Amino acid sequence: MDRITAGFDQLTRFWLETAPARGVVARLDESMVSMLQHHDYPVAVSLLLRQLVGAAALLASNLKQPAQVVLQAQGDGAVPLLCVEATDRLTFRAYANVREDANIAADADLSSLVAPDGNGRFVLTIAPEEGQMYQGIVALHAGSVSSLLADYLTNSQQTQTRLWLRQDGDALEAMLLERLPDSRDEASDSAWEAVVAQAETAFALPFMPFPYSEWLPFVFTGHDVRVHAAQALSFSCSCTVERVLNALRLVGREELQPLIAEQGRVESRCEFCGKRYEVSATQLADLFDHVDASHPPGSGTVH
């Protein structure tokens, strides 16, 4: 069985005909190798980025319009920022800011890395290409990525939600299970608790990369599981030279002039994918001359 048939770097949605639950499952492998290949993160940081990517991909599968899901863990610890972005097209990228002098244990958890003083925050942003952005912010408490997100989703959506994440080498499996909102009686309570227990049992077993059509009925034995067609997941970075130039424009000519005088160019590196950009003195002159021509004195530009 090849890795595509086994469901790697794919995501699929499913629902249970015989229980009040629906969900989405994803397996990521080579796509995350591509994501991390330009970075030399500590082991714990790489593990947490993988987990956040798995969670973000599950959430992005629910987007109903062109948009992206952004998950950020922020604090003042050894890793003051972890950031993951996933789009409605099921592409993703990730970045971590790691302090140079940090000594990070391989088994460090999210809160101890990002906010050991307890003052961190976890931010979930949904940014559509058109329309209003949504952002939710909660305290970054101790515990796993899956428990943090499950609590957040349950509280924000008022719908019981569970999330599971497990890793095996470079591979990660993620599953989100959501209780159907109209199932609120004693029999539904019992059925929901039973399927949650089945998922808990499955994720306690060794990693089993079977096709979703085989794996999901194995997980939810005794239930009629309906499976949507799988969708591909992939690493993709949206950095471009135009975005680099826009960023340099914000920095300003005066701030960049000493660097140009010394090196004759400005070098920039994308924090997400590691791609390097080199902007020449001529390009920068053209950039700022264009800005000055577009905003002559008296036009409202601050000089």
CSV table of C-alpha atoms in Angstrom, one decimal:
chain,number,residue,atom,x,y,z
A,1,MET,CA,0.0,0.0,0.0
A,2,ASP,CA,1.5,3.4,-1.0
A,3,ARG,CA,1.4,6.4,1.3
A,4,ILE,CA,-1.3,8.2,-0.7
A,5,THR,CA,-3.6,5.2,-0.5
A,6,ALA,CA,-2.9,5.0,3.2
A,7,GLY,CA,-4.1,8.6,3.6
A,8,PHE,CA,-0.9,10.5,4.3
A,9,ASP,CA,-0.9,14.2,3.6
A,10,GLN,CA,-4.7,14.0,3.3
A,11,LEU,CA,-7.8,15.1,5.2
A,12,THR,CA,-11.3,13.7,5.1
A,13,ARG,CA,-14.6,14.6,6.7
A,14,PHE,CA,-17.0,12.0,8.1
A,15,TRP,CA,-20.2,11.6,10.0
A,16,LEU,CA,-21.8,8.8,12.0
A,17,GLU,CA,-25.3,7.8,10.9
A,18,THR,CA,-25.9,5.9,14.2
A,19,ALA,CA,-24.5,8.4,16.7
A,20,PRO,CA,-24.8,12.2,17.3
A,21,ALA,CA,-21.3,13.0,15.9
A,22,ARG,CA,-19.4,14.2,12.9
A,23,GLY,CA,-15.8,14.8,12.4
A,24,VAL,CA,-12.7,15.3,10.3
A,25,VAL,CA,-9.4,13.4,10.3
A,26,ALA,CA,-6.0,14.2,8.8
A,27,ARG,CA,-2.6,12.5,8.4
A,28,LEU,CA,0.4,14.6,7.6
A,29,ASP,CA,3.9,13.3,6.8
A,30,GLU,CA,6.1,14.5,3.9
A,31,SER,CA,4.3,17.9,3.8
A,32,MET,CA,5.6,18.7,7.3
A,33,VAL,CA,9.1,17.5,6.4
A,34,SER,CA,8.9,20.2,3.7
A,35,MET,CA,7.7,22.7,6.2
A,36,LEU,CA,10.5,22.2,8.6
A,37,GLN,CA,13.4,21.4,6.3
A,38,HIS,CA,14.8,25.0,6.3
A,39,HIS,CA,14.7,25.3,10.1
A,40,ASP,CA,16.8,23.9,12.9
A,41,TYR,CA,14.2,24.1,15.7
A,42,PRO,CA,14.6,22.2,19.0
A,43,VAL,CA,12.8,18.9,19.1
A,44,ALA,CA,10.0,20.1,21.3
A,45,VAL,CA,9.4,23.1,19.1
A,46,SER,CA,9.1,21.0,16.0
A,47,LEU,CA,6.7,18.6,17.7
A,48,LEU,CA,4.5,21.5,18.8
A,49,LEU,CA,4.4,23.1,15.4
A,50,ARG,CA,3.4,19.7,13.9
A,51,GLN,CA,0.5,19.5,16.4
A,52,LEU,CA,-0.6,23.0,15.7
A,53,VAL,CA,-0.5,22.4,12.0
A,54,GLY,CA,-2.7,19.3,12.4
A,55,ALA,CA,-5.2,21.2,14.5
A,56,ALA,CA,-5.2,24.2,12.1
A,57,ALA,CA,-5.8,21.9,9.1
A,58,LEU,CA,-8.8,20.4,10.8
A,59,LEU,CA,-10.3,23.8,11.5
A,60,ALA,CA,-9.5,25.1,8.0
A,61,SER,CA,-11.5,22.2,6.5
A,62,ASN,CA,-14.6,23.9,8.0
A,63,LEU,CA,-14.1,27.2,6.2
A,64,LYS,CA,-16.9,28.1,3.9
A,65,GLN,CA,-15.1,30.8,1.9
A,66,PRO,CA,-11.6,31.7,0.8
A,67,ALA,CA,-9.9,32.4,4.2
A,68,GLN,CA,-7.2,31.3,6.5
A,69,VAL,CA,-7.0,30.0,10.1
A,70,VAL,CA,-4.2,31.4,12.1
A,71,LEU,CA,-3.2,29.8,15.5
A,72,GLN,CA,-0.7,31.7,17.7
A,73,ALA,CA,0.7,30.9,21.1
A,74,GLN,CA,2.3,34.1,22.6
A,75,GLY,CA,4.2,34.8,25.7
A,76,ASP,CA,7.6,35.8,27.1
A,77,GLY,CA,9.2,32.4,27.5
A,78,ALA,CA,12.0,30.6,25.6
A,79,VAL,CA,9.7,30.5,22.6
A,80,PRO,CA,7.7,33.7,22.7
A,81,LEU,CA,5.8,32.9,19.5
A,82,LEU,CA,4.5,29.8,17.7
A,83,CYS,CA,2.4,30.7,14.6
A,84,VAL,CA,0.6,28.4,12.2
A,85,GLU,CA,-1.5,29.3,9.2
A,86,ALA,CA,-3.8,27.0,7.2
A,87,THR,CA,-6.0,28.0,4.3
A,88,ASP,CA,-9.4,26.8,2.9
A,89,ARG,CA,-7.3,25.2,0.1
A,90,LEU,CA,-5.7,23.0,2.9
A,91,THR,CA,-2.2,24.5,2.5
A,92,PHE,CA,-0.3,25.4,5.6
A,93,ARG,CA,2.9,27.0,6.9
A,94,ALA,CA,4.4,27.5,10.3
A,95,TYR,CA,7.0,29.5,12.2
A,96,ALA,CA,8.5,29.7,15.7
A,97,ASN,CA,10.5,32.4,17.4
A,98,VAL,CA,13.1,30.7,19.6
A,99,ARG,CA,15.4,32.7,21.8
A,100,GLU,CA,19.1,32.2,20.9
A,101,ASP,CA,20.2,31.3,24.4
A,102,ALA,CA,17.2,29.0,25.2
A,103,ASN,CA,17.9,25.6,26.6
A,104,ILE,CA,14.8,23.6,25.7
A,105,ALA,CA,14.0,20.1,26.9
A,106,ALA,CA,12.8,17.6,24.3
A,107,ASP,CA,9.6,16.9,26.3
A,108,ALA,CA,8.7,20.6,27.1
A,109,ASP,CA,5.0,21.4,26.7
A,110,LEU,CA,3.4,24.4,25.1
A,111,SER,CA,2.8,26.5,28.2
A,112,SER,CA,6.2,26.0,29.7
A,113,LEU,CA,7.9,27.0,26.5
A,114,VAL,CA,5.8,30.0,25.6
A,115,ALA,CA,4.6,31.3,28.9
A,116,PRO,CA,6.2,29.7,32.0
A,117,ASP,CA,5.0,32.6,34.1
A,118,GLY,CA,1.4,31.9,33.2
A,119,ASN,CA,0.8,35.1,31.3
A,120,GLY,CA,0.7,33.7,27.8
A,121,ARG,CA,-2.3,33.8,25.5
A,122,PHE,CA,-3.6,31.6,22.7
A,123,VAL,CA,-5.1,33.4,19.7
A,124,LEU,CA,-7.3,31.9,17.0
A,125,THR,CA,-7.9,34.1,14.0
A,126,ILE,CA,-10.1,33.5,11.0
A,127,ALA,CA,-9.1,35.9,8.2
A,128,PRO,CA,-11.3,35.8,5.1
A,129,GLU,CA,-10.1,37.3,1.8
A,130,GLU,CA,-13.3,39.4,1.9
A,131,GLY,CA,-15.3,40.4,4.9
A,132,GLN,CA,-14.7,40.8,8.6
A,133,MET,CA,-11.9,39.0,10.5
A,134,TYR,CA,-12.8,37.0,13.6
A,135,GLN,CA,-10.4,36.6,16.5
A,136,GLY,CA,-10.7,34.7,19.7
A,137,ILE,CA,-8.1,35.1,22.6
A,138,VAL,CA,-7.8,32.8,25.7
A,139,ALA,CA,-5.3,32.4,28.4
A,140,LEU,CA,-2.6,29.8,27.6
A,141,HIS,CA,-3.0,27.3,30.3
A,142,ALA,CA,-1.0,24.1,31.1
A,143,GLY,CA,-1.9,21.0,29.1
A,144,SER,CA,-1.7,19.6,25.6
A,145,VAL,CA,-2.5,21.4,22.3
A,146,SER,CA,-5.5,19.1,21.8
A,147,SER,CA,-7.0,19.9,25.3
A,148,LEU,CA,-6.4,23.6,24.9
A,149,LEU,CA,-8.2,23.7,21.5
A,150,ALA,CA,-11.0,21.4,22.5
A,151,ASP,CA,-11.8,23.6,25.5
A,152,TYR,CA,-11.7,26.7,23.4
A,153,LEU,CA,-14.0,25.3,20.7
A,154,THR,CA,-16.4,23.8,23.2
A,155,ASN,CA,-16.7,27.2,25.0
A,156,SER,CA,-16.8,29.4,22.0
A,157,GLN,CA,-19.2,27.3,19.8
A,158,GLN,CA,-21.3,25.9,22.7
A,159,THR,CA,-20.9,22.5,21.1
A,160,GLN,CA,-19.1,19.6,22.7
A,161,THR,CA,-15.8,19.1,20.8
A,162,ARG,CA,-12.9,16.7,21.2
A,163,LEU,CA,-9.5,16.7,19.5
A,164,TRP,CA,-6.9,14.0,19.3
A,165,LEU,CA,-3.3,14.4,18.1
A,166,ARG,CA,-0.6,11.7,17.9
A,167,GLN,CA,2.8,11.5,16.3
A,168,ASP,CA,5.0,8.7,14.9
A,169,GLY,CA,8.3,10.0,13.7
A,170,ASP,CA,7.6,12.7,11.1
A,171,ALA,CA,4.0,11.6,10.7
A,172,LEU,CA,1.1,13.1,12.6
A,173,GLU,CA,-2.6,12.0,12.8
A,174,ALA,CA,-5.2,14.5,13.9
A,175,MET,CA,-8.9,14.0,14.5
A,176,LEU,CA,-11.7,16.3,15.6
A,177,LEU,CA,-15.0,15.0,16.8
A,178,GLU,CA,-18.0,17.3,17.2
A,179,ARG,CA,-21.3,16.5,18.8
A,180,LEU,CA,-24.3,17.4,16.7
A,181,PRO,CA,-26.0,20.5,18.1
A,182,ASP,CA,-29.6,19.1,18.1
A,183,SER,CA,-28.7,15.9,20.2
A,184,ARG,CA,-29.6,16.8,23.8
A,185,ASP,CA,-31.2,13.8,25.5
A,186,GLU,CA,-30.1,11.0,27.8
A,187,ALA,CA,-29.7,8.5,24.9
A,188,SER,CA,-27.7,11.0,22.9
A,189,ASP,CA,-25.5,11.7,25.9
A,190,SER,CA,-24.7,8.1,26.2
A,191,ALA,CA,-24.0,7.6,22.5
A,192,TRP,CA,-21.7,10.6,22.4
A,193,GLU,CA,-19.7,9.4,25.4
A,194,ALA,CA,-19.4,6.0,23.8
A,195,VAL,CA,-18.0,7.3,20.5
A,196,VAL,CA,-15.6,9.6,22.4
A,197,ALA,CA,-14.4,6.5,24.3
A,198,GLN,CA,-13.9,4.6,21.0
A,199,ALA,CA,-11.8,7.4,19.7
A,200,GLU,CA,-9.7,7.6,22.9
A,201,THR,CA,-9.1,3.8,22.6
A,202,ALA,CA,-8.0,4.1,18.9
A,203,PHE,CA,-5.5,6.9,19.6
A,204,ALA,CA,-4.0,4.9,22.5
A,205,LEU,CA,-3.1,2.2,20.0
A,206,PRO,CA,0.0,2.2,17.8
A,207,PHE,CA,-0.2,4.3,14.7
A,208,MET,CA,-2.2,2.4,12.0
A,209,PRO,CA,-2.1,4.1,8.6
A,210,PHE,CA,-5.0,2.4,6.8
A,211,PRO,CA,-7.2,4.1,4.2
A,212,TYR,CA,-9.9,6.1,5.9
A,213,SER,CA,-12.6,3.9,4.5
A,214,GLU,CA,-11.0,1.1,6.6
A,215,TRP,CA,-9.6,3.0,9.6
A,216,LEU,CA,-12.7,5.0,10.5
A,217,PRO,CA,-15.1,1.9,10.7
A,218,PHE,CA,-12.4,0.2,12.8
A,219,VAL,CA,-12.3,3.2,15.2
A,220,PHE,CA,-16.1,3.5,15.5
A,221,THR,CA,-16.9,-0.2,15.5
A,222,GLY,CA,-20.7,-0.9,15.4
A,223,HIS,CA,-21.5,2.4,13.7
A,224,ASP,CA,-22.4,3.3,10.2
A,225,VAL,CA,-19.6,5.7,9.2
A,226,ARG,CA,-20.0,7.8,6.1
A,227,VAL,CA,-16.7,9.1,4.6
A,228,HIS,CA,-16.2,12.0,2.3
A,229,ALA,CA,-13.6,11.9,-0.4
A,230,ALA,CA,-10.1,12.6,0.8
A,231,GLN,CA,-8.5,16.0,0.1
A,232,ALA,CA,-4.8,16.7,-0.3
A,233,LEU,CA,-2.8,18.6,2.4
A,234,SER,CA,0.4,20.4,1.5
A,235,PHE,CA,2.9,22.9,2.7
A,236,SER,CA,2.9,26.2,0.8
A,237,CYS,CA,4.3,29.6,1.6
A,238,SER,CA,2.8,32.8,0.4
A,239,CYS,CA,5.9,34.9,0.6
A,240,THR,CA,6.8,36.9,-2.6
A,241,VAL,CA,9.3,39.5,-3.5
A,242,GLU,CA,6.4,42.0,-3.7
A,243,ARG,CA,5.6,41.3,0.0
A,244,VAL,CA,9.3,41.8,0.9
A,245,LEU,CA,9.3,45.2,-0.9
A,246,ASN,CA,6.1,46.2,0.9
A,247,ALA,CA,7.7,45.3,4.2
A,248,LEU,CA,10.9,47.3,3.4
A,249,ARG,CA,8.7,50.3,2.4
A,250,LEU,CA,7.3,50.3,5.9
A,251,VAL,CA,10.8,50.2,7.4
A,252,GLY,CA,11.6,53.4,5.5
A,253,ARG,CA,14.5,54.8,3.4
A,254,GLU,CA,16.3,56.4,6.3
A,255,GLU,CA,16.5,53.2,8.3
A,256,LEU,CA,17.8,51.1,5.4
A,257,GLN,CA,20.3,53.7,4.0
A,258,PRO,CA,23.2,52.6,6.3
A,259,LEU,CA,22.8,49.0,5.3
A,260,ILE,CA,22.7,49.9,1.6
A,261,ALA,CA,25.8,52.1,2.1
A,262,GLU,CA,27.7,49.2,3.7
A,263,GLN,CA,26.6,46.2,1.7
A,264,GLY,CA,25.0,47.6,-1.4
A,265,ARG,CA,21.9,45.5,-0.9
A,266,VAL,CA,19.3,44.3,1.7
A,267,GLU,CA,18.9,40.6,2.4
A,268,SER,CA,15.6,39.2,3.8
A,269,ARG,CA,14.6,35.7,4.8
A,270,CYS,CA,11.1,34.4,5.0
A,271,GLU,CA,10.6,33.2,8.6
A,272,PHE,CA,8.1,30.5,7.4
A,273,CYS,CA,9.8,28.8,4.5
A,274,GLY,CA,13.4,30.0,4.8
A,275,LYS,CA,13.5,31.4,1.3
A,276,ARG,CA,16.0,34.2,1.0
A,277,TYR,CA,15.4,37.5,-0.9
A,278,GLU,CA,18.1,40.0,-2.0
A,279,VAL,CA,17.0,43.5,-2.8
A,280,SER,CA,19.6,45.7,-4.6
A,281,ALA,CA,20.3,49.3,-4.0
A,282,THR,CA,18.7,50.1,-7.4
A,283,GLN,CA,15.5,48.3,-6.5
A,284,LEU,CA,15.3,50.1,-3.2
A,285,ALA,CA,15.9,53.5,-4.9
A,286,ASP,CA,13.1,52.7,-7.4
A,287,LEU,CA,10.8,51.6,-4.6
A,288,PHE,CA,11.2,54.8,-2.6
A,289,ASP,CA,11.3,57.1,-5.6
A,290,HIS,CA,8.0,55.6,-6.6
A,291,VAL,CA,6.6,56.2,-3.2
A,292,ASP,CA,7.8,59.8,-3.1
A,293,ALA,CA,6.3,60.4,-6.6
A,294,SER,CA,3.0,58.9,-5.6
A,295,HIS,CA,2.9,61.1,-2.4
A,296,PRO,CA,4.4,64.5,-3.1
A,297,PRO,CA,4.8,67.0,-0.2
A,298,GLY,CA,1.4,68.2,0.9
A,299,SER,CA,-0.4,65.1,-0.1
A,300,GLY,CA,-1.0,63.9,3.4
A,301,THR,CA,2.2,61.8,3.6
A,302,VAL,CA,4.1,62.3,6.9
A,303,HIS,CA,7.6,63.6,6.0
